Short mmCIF file of C-alpha atoms in Angstrom, two decimals:
data_model
loop_
_atom_site.label_atom_id
_atom_site.label_comp_id
_atom_site.label_asym_id
_atom_site.label_seq_id
_atom_site.Cartn_x
_atom_site.Cartn_y
_atom_site.Cartn_z
CA MET A 1 -24.57 87.11 -17.86
CA THR A 2 -24.18 83.34 -19.65
CA ALA A 3 -26.96 80.48 -18.13
CA GLU A 4 -25.46 77.57 -16.17
CA THR A 5 -25.64 74.60 -18.40
CA SER A 6 -27.49 71.39 -16.50
CA PRO A 7 -25.85 68.32 -16.68
CA ALA A 8 -26.25 65.70 -18.54
CA ALA A 9 -29.36 62.42 -17.35
CA PRO A 10 -27.45 59.36 -17.02
CA PRO A 11 -28.52 56.63 -19.42
CA ASP A 12 -31.83 54.33 -18.27
CA PRO A 13 -29.94 50.63 -18.34
CA THR A 14 -33.71 48.85 -18.89
CA ARG A 15 -34.66 52.09 -21.58
CA GLN A 16 -33.63 49.55 -24.73
CA SER A 17 -32.08 50.99 -27.61
CA SER A 18 -31.19 48.27 -30.30
CA LEU A 19 -32.77 44.86 -31.03
CA ASP A 20 -31.90 41.96 -28.61
CA THR A 21 -30.31 39.26 -29.04
CA ALA A 22 -33.19 37.48 -27.84
CA ALA A 23 -35.46 38.18 -30.63
CA ALA A 24 -32.94 38.92 -33.10
CA ARG A 25 -32.60 34.85 -32.81
CA ASN A 26 -36.24 34.15 -33.61
CA LEU A 27 -35.33 34.97 -37.16
CA ALA A 28 -31.84 33.48 -36.85
CA THR A 29 -30.56 29.62 -38.14
CA THR A 30 -29.23 27.79 -35.13
CA THR A 31 -26.50 25.59 -36.11
CA LYS A 32 -27.08 22.77 -35.01
CA SER A 33 -25.81 19.05 -33.85
CA ALA A 34 -26.28 15.57 -34.72
CA PRO A 35 -28.35 13.64 -31.62
CA GLN A 36 -25.14 12.85 -29.17
CA MET A 37 -25.59 9.59 -27.42
CA GLN A 38 -23.15 9.12 -23.66
CA GLY A 39 -23.33 5.32 -23.95
CA LYS A 40 -21.37 4.72 -27.37
CA SER A 41 -18.14 2.92 -27.19
CA SER A 42 -14.54 2.01 -29.28
CA ARG A 43 -16.51 -1.73 -30.10
CA TRP A 44 -13.10 -2.30 -30.19
CA LEU A 45 -14.07 -6.53 -30.12
CA LEU A 46 -17.13 -5.96 -32.48
CA ARG A 47 -13.40 -4.78 -35.14
CA ALA A 48 -11.06 -7.44 -33.67
CA LEU A 49 -13.44 -10.69 -34.27
CA PRO A 50 -13.42 -11.89 -37.71
CA TRP A 51 -16.96 -12.54 -38.78
CA VAL A 52 -18.00 -16.06 -40.26
CA GLU A 53 -20.73 -16.33 -42.77
CA VAL A 54 -23.16 -18.20 -41.90
CA GLY A 55 -25.98 -19.74 -44.58
CA GLY A 56 -27.76 -21.91 -42.20
CA GLY A 57 -27.75 -19.72 -38.59
CA THR A 58 -25.60 -22.74 -37.32
CA TYR A 59 -22.31 -23.68 -37.17
CA ARG A 60 -20.88 -26.58 -35.89
CA VAL A 61 -17.46 -26.63 -34.19
CA ASN A 62 -15.60 -30.00 -35.87
CA ARG A 63 -13.21 -31.31 -33.66
CA ARG A 64 -10.76 -33.82 -32.56
CA LEU A 65 -12.29 -35.93 -29.48
CA THR A 66 -10.18 -34.62 -26.39
CA HIS A 67 -9.82 -36.41 -23.50
CA THR A 68 -7.77 -37.91 -20.88
CA VAL A 69 -8.21 -41.37 -18.95
CA GLY A 70 -6.02 -42.53 -16.25
CA ASP A 71 -4.29 -38.84 -15.50
CA GLY A 72 -6.44 -38.78 -12.21
CA VAL A 73 -8.06 -35.70 -13.07
CA VAL A 74 -11.36 -35.04 -14.31
CA GLU A 75 -11.95 -33.29 -17.47
CA PHE A 76 -15.37 -31.90 -18.61
CA VAL A 77 -17.52 -30.50 -20.86
CA GLN A 78 -18.65 -27.05 -21.03
CA ASP A 79 -21.47 -26.05 -22.59
CA GLY A 80 -22.25 -21.98 -22.17
CA GLY A 81 -22.77 -21.76 -19.17
CA ARG A 82 -23.60 -25.42 -18.13
CA VAL A 83 -20.59 -28.03 -17.53
CA ARG A 84 -20.78 -31.82 -17.51
CA VAL A 85 -18.28 -34.36 -15.88
CA ILE A 86 -17.58 -37.04 -19.20
CA PRO A 87 -18.87 -39.63 -18.49
CA ARG A 88 -15.45 -42.48 -19.08
CA GLU A 89 -13.80 -39.77 -17.05
CA LEU A 90 -15.10 -40.62 -14.62
CA GLY A 91 -13.49 -44.41 -14.23
CA GLU A 92 -10.43 -41.67 -12.40
CA LEU A 93 -12.29 -41.88 -9.45
CA ALA A 94 -11.24 -45.55 -7.37
CA LEU A 95 -14.13 -46.67 -7.55
CA LEU A 96 -14.93 -46.87 -10.91
CA ARG A 97 -11.23 -47.44 -12.70
CA GLY A 98 -11.45 -49.66 -15.13
CA PHE A 99 -14.37 -49.52 -15.28
CA ASP A 100 -16.06 -49.61 -19.22
CA ASP A 101 -19.93 -49.76 -19.40
CA LEU A 102 -20.52 -46.41 -20.70
CA GLU A 103 -23.82 -46.18 -20.54
CA VAL A 104 -24.09 -46.33 -16.92
CA LEU A 105 -20.93 -44.05 -16.38
CA THR A 106 -23.46 -41.87 -18.60
CA ALA A 107 -26.47 -42.26 -16.49
CA ILE A 108 -24.46 -41.73 -13.59
CA ALA A 109 -22.73 -38.49 -14.94
CA ASP A 110 -26.25 -37.48 -15.94
CA ARG A 111 -27.05 -37.54 -12.30
CA CYS A 112 -24.51 -34.35 -10.94
CA VAL A 113 -25.35 -31.59 -10.34
CA GLN A 114 -24.23 -28.37 -11.26
CA ARG A 115 -23.12 -25.58 -8.91
CA ASP A 116 -21.39 -22.66 -8.70
CA PHE A 117 -19.55 -21.43 -5.26
CA ARG A 118 -17.98 -17.48 -4.16
CA ALA A 119 -15.35 -17.01 -2.79
CA GLY A 120 -14.99 -17.42 1.13
CA GLU A 121 -17.20 -19.86 1.12
CA VAL A 122 -17.58 -23.17 3.26
CA LEU A 123 -18.52 -25.81 0.66
CA ALA A 124 -17.52 -28.75 3.41
CA GLU A 125 -16.56 -28.62 6.88
CA ARG A 126 -14.99 -30.51 8.69
CA GLY A 127 -16.22 -33.96 10.86
CA ALA A 128 -19.91 -33.43 9.23
CA PRO A 129 -21.22 -36.61 7.88
CA ALA A 130 -20.74 -36.58 4.55
CA GLU A 131 -23.30 -37.66 1.87
CA GLN A 132 -22.25 -37.11 -1.26
CA ILE A 133 -18.44 -35.81 -3.48
CA HIS A 134 -16.99 -32.59 -5.01
CA LEU A 135 -16.37 -32.99 -8.53
CA ILE A 136 -14.06 -29.85 -9.25
CA ALA A 137 -14.43 -28.40 -12.08
CA HIS A 138 -13.68 -25.07 -12.40
CA GLY A 139 -11.42 -22.62 -9.67
CA ARG A 140 -9.61 -23.14 -6.41
CA ILE A 141 -9.98 -24.63 -2.78
CA GLY A 142 -8.09 -24.89 0.21
CA GLN A 143 -8.14 -27.47 2.80
CA THR A 144 -7.49 -27.30 6.54
CA ALA A 145 -7.02 -30.08 8.95
CA ALA A 146 -6.35 -30.53 12.88
CA GLY A 147 -2.90 -31.72 12.60
CA LYS A 148 -0.97 -33.81 15.87
CA TYR A 149 -0.95 -31.72 18.45
CA GLY A 150 -4.24 -30.29 17.71
CA GLU A 151 -2.88 -26.99 15.71
CA GLU A 152 -4.91 -26.22 12.49
CA VAL A 153 -2.81 -27.16 9.85
CA HIS A 154 -3.24 -26.61 5.97
CA GLY A 155 -3.61 -29.67 3.03
CA PRO A 156 -3.40 -29.56 -0.44
CA VAL A 157 -5.60 -26.65 -2.21
CA LEU A 158 -7.85 -28.23 -5.11
CA ALA A 159 -8.14 -27.37 -8.49
CA ASP A 160 -9.79 -27.85 -11.91
CA GLY A 161 -10.13 -31.84 -11.90
CA ASP A 162 -9.43 -32.30 -8.98
CA ARG A 163 -12.13 -34.08 -6.09
CA PHE A 164 -12.72 -34.79 -2.43
CA GLY A 165 -15.70 -36.41 -0.42
CA GLU A 166 -14.99 -39.69 -2.85
CA SER A 167 -15.41 -42.05 0.79
CA ALA A 168 -19.23 -40.97 0.74
CA LEU A 169 -20.15 -42.96 -2.30
CA MET A 170 -20.23 -45.93 -0.90
CA ASP A 171 -19.63 -45.13 3.03
CA ALA A 172 -22.71 -44.21 5.14
CA ASP A 173 -20.70 -43.37 8.12
CA ALA A 174 -18.02 -41.32 6.12
CA VAL A 175 -17.08 -38.41 7.92
CA TYR A 176 -15.00 -35.51 5.81
CA ASP A 177 -11.41 -35.47 7.72
CA HIS A 178 -10.95 -31.69 6.11
CA THR A 179 -12.59 -28.13 6.09
CA ALA A 180 -13.02 -26.39 2.15
CA VAL A 181 -13.27 -23.16 1.81
CA ALA A 182 -13.21 -21.58 -1.72
CA GLU A 183 -10.26 -19.34 -2.65
CA THR A 184 -11.75 -17.58 -5.71
CA ALA A 185 -15.32 -18.31 -7.27
CA GLY A 186 -15.97 -22.00 -9.35
CA THR A 187 -18.47 -23.97 -10.38
CA GLN A 188 -18.82 -27.88 -9.28
CA LEU A 189 -20.29 -30.87 -9.92
CA THR A 190 -21.85 -33.31 -6.91
CA LEU A 191 -22.68 -36.73 -6.52
CA SER A 192 -24.94 -37.82 -3.90
CA ARG A 193 -24.96 -41.39 -2.33
CA ALA A 194 -28.45 -41.52 -3.01
CA ASP A 195 -28.00 -41.48 -6.83
CA PHE A 196 -25.17 -43.86 -7.06
CA ALA A 197 -27.19 -46.15 -5.15
CA ALA A 198 -29.77 -46.31 -7.20
CA VAL A 199 -27.95 -46.36 -10.42
CA LEU A 200 -25.87 -49.22 -8.50
CA ALA A 201 -29.12 -50.44 -7.76
CA ALA A 202 -30.60 -51.12 -11.08
CA ALA A 203 -26.83 -52.24 -12.95
CA PRO A 204 -25.65 -55.55 -11.99
CA GLY A 205 -21.95 -55.23 -14.24
CA LEU A 206 -20.63 -52.11 -11.59
CA GLN A 207 -21.72 -54.30 -8.68
CA ALA A 208 -19.69 -57.35 -10.03
CA HIS A 209 -17.05 -54.52 -10.67
CA LEU A 210 -17.04 -52.96 -7.09
CA GLU A 211 -16.81 -56.54 -5.97
CA GLN A 212 -12.72 -56.45 -8.11
CA LEU A 213 -11.42 -53.99 -9.29
CA ARG A 214 -9.24 -54.12 -11.82
CA SER A 215 -7.09 -51.65 -14.12
CA VAL A 216 -6.89 -50.48 -17.48
CA PRO A 217 -4.32 -49.23 -19.55
CA ARG A 218 -3.77 -46.31 -20.26
CA PRO A 219 -4.03 -45.03 -23.68
CA ARG A 220 -1.97 -43.36 -26.42
CA GLN A 221 -1.98 -39.90 -26.42
CA ASN A 222 -0.41 -36.67 -27.39
CA ARG A 223 0.70 -34.10 -25.12
CA HIS A 224 -2.70 -32.09 -25.36
CA GLY A 225 -5.07 -35.34 -24.79
CA GLU A 226 -5.69 -35.94 -28.56
CA ALA A 227 -5.50 -39.73 -29.49
CA ASP A 228 -2.73 -40.15 -30.99
CA ILE A 229 -2.09 -40.68 -34.87
CA ALA A 230 0.38 -43.91 -35.34
CA MET A 231 2.81 -43.48 -37.67
CA SER A 232 6.16 -44.16 -37.77
CA ALA A 233 9.35 -41.95 -39.22
CA GLY A 234 13.23 -42.66 -39.35
CA HIS A 235 12.73 -46.17 -40.63
CA ALA A 236 14.75 -48.40 -43.93
CA GLY A 237 13.72 -50.52 -45.90
CA GLU A 238 10.48 -52.38 -46.70
CA VAL A 239 8.83 -52.32 -42.77
CA GLU A 240 5.00 -52.47 -42.03
CA LEU A 241 3.81 -48.92 -41.60
CA PRO A 242 1.30 -48.29 -39.08
CA SER A 243 -1.86 -48.06 -39.79
CA THR A 244 -4.45 -45.06 -38.45
CA PHE A 245 -7.19 -42.99 -38.25
CA VAL A 246 -7.71 -39.77 -36.34
CA ASP A 247 -11.20 -39.75 -34.50
CA TYR A 248 -13.59 -36.94 -34.19
CA GLU A 249 -16.40 -35.80 -30.87
CA LEU A 250 -19.10 -37.63 -31.70
CA HIS A 251 -21.36 -34.77 -30.55
CA PRO A 252 -19.32 -31.05 -31.36
CA ARG A 253 -20.73 -27.65 -30.47
CA GLU A 254 -22.57 -26.78 -32.21
CA TYR A 255 -23.85 -22.00 -31.90
CA GLU A 256 -26.94 -20.96 -33.60
CA LEU A 257 -26.87 -17.34 -34.62
CA SER A 258 -28.77 -15.25 -31.13
CA VAL A 259 -30.57 -11.97 -32.75
CA ALA A 260 -31.21 -8.99 -30.75
CA GLN A 261 -34.48 -7.13 -32.13
CA THR A 262 -36.35 -4.12 -31.01
CA VAL A 263 -38.66 -1.47 -32.79
CA LEU A 264 -38.22 1.94 -33.74
CA ARG A 265 -41.80 3.93 -33.92
CA VAL A 266 -42.07 7.63 -35.10
CA HIS A 267 -45.02 9.27 -35.80
CA THR A 268 -45.50 10.53 -39.26
CA ARG A 269 -46.70 13.82 -38.53
CA VAL A 270 -43.01 13.96 -37.14
CA ALA A 271 -41.42 12.23 -40.61
CA ASP A 272 -43.16 14.55 -42.45
CA LEU A 273 -42.88 18.18 -41.25
CA TYR A 274 -39.08 17.84 -38.36
CA SER A 275 -36.81 16.90 -40.60
CA GLU A 276 -35.34 19.60 -41.88
CA PRO A 277 -32.12 20.44 -42.15
CA MET A 278 -31.73 16.30 -40.21
CA ASN A 279 -34.05 13.39 -41.59
CA GLN A 280 -36.00 12.43 -38.03
CA THR A 281 -36.34 9.06 -39.31
CA GLU A 282 -32.50 8.17 -39.82
CA GLU A 283 -31.66 10.24 -36.53
CA GLN A 284 -33.56 7.89 -34.66
CA LEU A 285 -32.60 4.99 -36.33
CA ARG A 286 -28.77 5.29 -36.10
CA LEU A 287 -28.94 6.03 -32.59
CA THR A 288 -31.51 2.95 -32.51
CA VAL A 289 -28.85 0.95 -34.36
CA GLU A 290 -25.31 2.02 -31.87
CA ALA A 291 -27.62 1.37 -29.32
CA LEU A 292 -28.68 -2.30 -30.67
CA ARG A 293 -24.26 -2.44 -31.37
CA GLU A 294 -24.15 -1.56 -28.01
CA ARG A 295 -25.93 -4.68 -27.02
CA GLN A 296 -24.01 -7.25 -29.21
CA GLU A 297 -21.14 -6.83 -28.17
CA HIS A 298 -22.08 -7.24 -24.47
CA GLU A 299 -23.62 -9.98 -25.82
CA LEU A 300 -20.78 -11.74 -26.54
CA VAL A 301 -19.44 -11.21 -24.11
CA ASN A 302 -21.28 -11.98 -21.13
CA ASN A 303 -23.49 -14.26 -22.80
CA ARG A 304 -23.91 -17.94 -20.69
CA GLU A 305 -24.27 -19.95 -23.78
CA PHE A 306 -21.98 -18.71 -26.22
CA GLY A 307 -19.86 -15.40 -24.89
CA LEU A 308 -16.41 -15.71 -24.00
CA LEU A 309 -16.33 -15.27 -20.60
CA HIS A 310 -18.55 -17.97 -20.10
CA ASN A 311 -17.44 -20.19 -22.60
CA ALA A 312 -13.34 -20.01 -21.88
CA ALA A 313 -11.88 -23.14 -21.07
CA PHE A 314 -11.65 -23.67 -17.73
CA LYS A 315 -7.86 -25.36 -18.47
CA GLN A 316 -7.12 -21.57 -20.07
CA ARG A 317 -8.42 -19.88 -17.02
CA ILE A 318 -5.52 -18.62 -14.26
CA GLN A 319 -4.97 -16.67 -11.57
CA THR A 320 -2.73 -12.68 -10.60
CA HIS A 321 0.14 -13.44 -8.68
CA SER A 322 -1.07 -11.38 -6.73
CA GLY A 323 -4.28 -9.46 -6.79
CA PRO A 324 -3.15 -6.85 -9.41
CA PRO A 325 -2.69 -7.42 -13.25
CA THR A 326 1.30 -7.42 -13.79
CA PRO A 327 3.76 -8.10 -16.58
CA ASP A 328 4.07 -11.49 -14.48
CA ASP A 329 0.76 -11.92 -14.88
CA LEU A 330 0.20 -10.96 -18.46
CA ASP A 331 3.25 -12.72 -19.59
CA GLU A 332 1.65 -16.28 -18.12
CA LEU A 333 -1.96 -15.84 -19.96
CA LEU A 334 0.64 -15.06 -23.60
CA CYS A 335 2.71 -18.13 -23.00
CA ARG A 336 -0.36 -20.26 -23.10
CA ARG A 337 -1.63 -19.75 -26.53
CA ARG A 338 0.51 -19.67 -29.77
CA GLY A 339 -0.08 -16.82 -32.28
CA THR A 340 -2.79 -14.44 -29.35
CA LYS A 341 -4.27 -11.67 -31.45
CA VAL A 342 -5.75 -9.28 -29.07
CA PHE A 343 -5.87 -8.83 -25.46
CA LEU A 344 -9.06 -7.38 -24.14
CA ALA A 345 -9.57 -5.33 -20.91
CA HIS A 346 -12.01 -3.08 -19.22
CA PRO A 347 -10.32 0.86 -19.65
CA ARG A 348 -10.37 0.39 -15.81
CA THR A 349 -8.39 -3.01 -15.83
CA ILE A 350 -6.07 -1.04 -18.08
CA ALA A 351 -5.15 1.91 -16.44
CA ALA A 352 -4.62 -0.40 -13.78
CA ILE A 353 -1.63 -2.48 -15.58
CA GLY A 354 -0.32 1.19 -16.23
CA ARG A 355 0.03 2.15 -12.62
CA GLU A 356 1.62 -1.73 -11.95
CA PHE A 357 4.12 -1.44 -15.30
CA ASN A 358 4.81 2.27 -14.52
CA ALA A 359 5.28 0.44 -10.80
CA ARG A 360 8.07 -1.09 -12.29
CA GLY A 361 10.18 1.01 -14.25
CA LEU A 362 8.32 -0.16 -17.76
CA TYR A 363 6.75 1.48 -19.92
CA PRO A 364 4.35 -0.35 -22.81
CA ALA A 365 5.46 0.40 -26.28
CA HIS A 366 2.40 1.26 -28.05
CA VAL A 367 1.69 -0.05 -31.81
CA ASP A 368 -0.92 0.64 -34.70
CA LEU A 369 -3.74 -0.81 -34.60
CA GLY A 370 -6.22 1.15 -37.57
CA GLY A 371 -4.27 4.38 -38.11
CA GLN A 372 -5.40 4.50 -33.94
CA GLN A 373 -2.56 3.87 -31.41
CA VAL A 374 -2.82 1.66 -28.64
CA PRO A 375 -1.09 0.19 -25.85
CA ALA A 376 0.21 -2.74 -26.48
CA TRP A 377 2.60 -5.81 -24.43
CA ARG A 378 5.15 -8.24 -26.23
CA GLY A 379 3.60 -6.70 -29.46
CA VAL A 380 0.23 -7.55 -28.64
CA PRO A 381 -2.49 -4.77 -28.47
CA ILE A 382 -4.28 -4.00 -25.79
CA LEU A 383 -7.45 -3.07 -26.21
CA PRO A 384 -10.72 -2.19 -24.20
CA CYS A 385 -14.19 -3.43 -23.70
CA ASN A 386 -15.90 -2.27 -21.32
CA LYS A 387 -18.46 -4.91 -21.26
CA ILE A 388 -16.17 -7.37 -19.22
CA PRO A 389 -17.83 -6.97 -15.53
CA ILE A 390 -16.10 -5.56 -12.33
CA GLY A 391 -17.57 -6.76 -10.14
CA ARG A 392 -18.26 -5.74 -6.00
CA ASP A 393 -14.72 -6.52 -4.68
CA SER A 394 -12.98 -4.51 -7.49
CA THR A 395 -11.71 -7.16 -9.92
CA SER A 396 -12.30 -8.06 -13.39
CA SER A 397 -10.81 -10.13 -16.15
CA ILE A 398 -8.35 -9.76 -18.75
CA LEU A 399 -9.21 -11.89 -22.16
CA ALA A 400 -5.94 -13.20 -24.66
CA MET A 401 -7.34 -14.12 -28.00
CA ARG A 402 -6.12 -16.43 -30.81
CA THR A 403 -8.68 -15.21 -33.96
CA GLY A 404 -9.71 -16.57 -37.38
CA GLU A 405 -10.80 -20.08 -38.95
CA ASP A 406 -7.58 -20.27 -40.72
CA ASN A 407 -5.99 -19.65 -37.41
CA GLU A 408 -8.06 -22.12 -35.22
CA GLY A 409 -8.76 -19.46 -32.74
CA VAL A 410 -12.15 -17.03 -32.05
CA VAL A 411 -14.30 -15.99 -34.71
CA GLY A 412 -17.89 -13.79 -35.01
CA LEU A 413 -20.70 -15.52 -36.74
CA ARG A 414 -23.79 -13.60 -38.71
CA ARG A 415 -26.00 -14.12 -41.50
CA THR A 416 -25.22 -10.75 -43.78
CA GLY A 417 -27.48 -10.78 -47.03
CA LEU A 418 -30.15 -10.55 -44.88
CA PRO A 419 -33.95 -8.62 -46.59
CA ASP A 420 -34.05 -5.35 -46.22
CA GLU A 421 -30.01 -5.41 -45.32
CA TYR A 422 -29.36 -1.90 -43.23
CA GLU A 423 -25.61 -2.64 -41.90
CA PRO A 424 -23.94 -5.92 -43.07
CA GLY A 425 -25.76 -8.40 -40.70
CA LEU A 426 -28.45 -5.61 -39.42
CA SER A 427 -31.60 -5.55 -40.79
CA VAL A 428 -34.98 -2.53 -40.96
CA ARG A 429 -37.59 -3.39 -41.82
CA PHE A 430 -40.51 -1.22 -42.18
CA MET A 431 -44.05 -2.55 -40.04
CA GLY A 432 -46.24 -0.64 -40.76
CA ILE A 433 -48.37 2.52 -39.31
CA SER A 434 -50.50 2.68 -37.02
CA GLU A 435 -54.43 3.86 -37.06
CA GLN A 436 -52.32 6.26 -33.81
CA ALA A 437 -50.10 7.55 -37.92
CA ILE A 438 -47.70 6.00 -35.93
CA THR A 439 -44.99 4.55 -38.62
CA SER A 440 -42.81 1.72 -36.85
CA TYR A 441 -39.88 -0.26 -38.41
CA LEU A 442 -38.39 -3.71 -37.05
CA VAL A 443 -34.34 -3.70 -36.30
CA SER A 444 -32.77 -6.56 -36.10
CA THR A 445 -29.21 -8.45 -35.36
CA TYR A 446 -27.97 -11.54 -35.91
CA TYR A 447 -24.26 -13.48 -34.80
CA SER A 448 -22.48 -15.35 -32.22
CA ALA A 449 -19.18 -16.28 -31.32
CA ALA A 450 -17.20 -19.69 -31.50
CA ILE A 451 -14.17 -20.61 -29.78
CA LEU A 452 -12.33 -23.17 -32.51
CA VAL A 453 -9.93 -25.24 -30.37
CA PRO A 454 -9.80 -24.26 -26.50
CA ASP A 455 -6.63 -22.72 -26.13
CA ALA A 456 -7.83 -19.87 -28.61
CA LEU A 457 -9.64 -17.84 -25.69
CA GLY A 458 -7.34 -17.82 -22.39
CA VAL A 459 -9.42 -15.42 -19.49
CA LEU A 460 -6.89 -13.90 -16.44
CA GLU A 461 -9.00 -13.50 -13.38
CA ASN A 462 -10.19 -11.82 -10.36
CA VAL A 463 -7.25 -9.19 -10.89
CA GLN A 464 -7.85 -6.77 -9.31
CA ILE A 465 -8.29 -2.67 -9.92
CA ALA A 466 -8.48 -0.93 -6.74
CA ARG A 467 -5.80 1.30 -6.13
CA ARG A 468 -3.61 0.66 -3.58
CA ARG A 469 -2.19 2.22 -0.64
CA ASP A 470 1.30 3.44 -0.65
#
């Protein structure tokens, strides 16, 4: 009789028959990536700016003297985030028309107080006592008043160079005849009746002027407001030629190099024992330099002293027609300067541009920039810059720039040839080893930006980038 064969037992899943992969990794060589950094961006602004060498740490921008007296518009001087009224421009006020004592005008200008306002803010209430004059440096202000039949009517819209409340300077009983509401964010300078009276009490010449106002002839100027250069053309024979000279600004703008610095610390034990296959010090330094360059670009856009957003001339800032960035808006921004080289916008703003263009059946072309295809409008590349801020109301700005010293455009400023220079304009200095065996390195970069003439930079403001509901 044949014995029956018993069936094979099922394999035990808990029993290991070969080396586990987790254990095998202890003997294996891993392939590692270099440390990655999410905060790194394309930094197109740093690449687009032509860099000018600043040997003495300060860059002076000399310009022709420019201001227009007699056109009814008050003009201002921008120095970073600070705004000052040009003393002679106070001659646009009815009370001071024809008054030319520069010392007194300067004293009045020095008493003007800068104030930034927000969109929707009420700057003056109809019927309220008028105790100060408002000089609008930048922004758009709407006015409403009571109509003939009791209804509310809209008065003229005020913008850059306009003013209201002028009667407040001399009339203690003056009241505002309009309600003034800011339609956009902006900047104004205010001069109170008390401050004006203080200057008036110490200025006999101004007292005599107020008793009898006189007119002043309009000076010869070109269409840009620069003092005209007299010349003759098309003449024949030995005519007497006019003589002339080119006047300059007496106090030109100077840009001092700013600095971004940090101290990198690396423990010597880390540098000695854990620098294979990658050098720990070099990787720490690489990531630090990337972060420093990101900060540098942020400052070039947002710094109140030299940043592009704060230093764009008020006359070169425009508003969108309807909110979103349309082709008409970009055309208006483009036509305000010759030789525009680049647009700069936040990536979300560029997406909004694409939506508005596509809605109109337009598809922007692309241009090659350093071997990379980027969108363009009218042949001008539109470059992303995530340092341009986006407001809480989902609005942002678009910059248009002409670049280069030869083109009287926007230039970057830096100093190269620094001790222990690591990259152009960036140095890494060994600071020693502490008692805790920590090595320290001082990482520094010096930079700034200059706008050579006002129309070199334009800004399209309050660009709505949120997606609209259909």
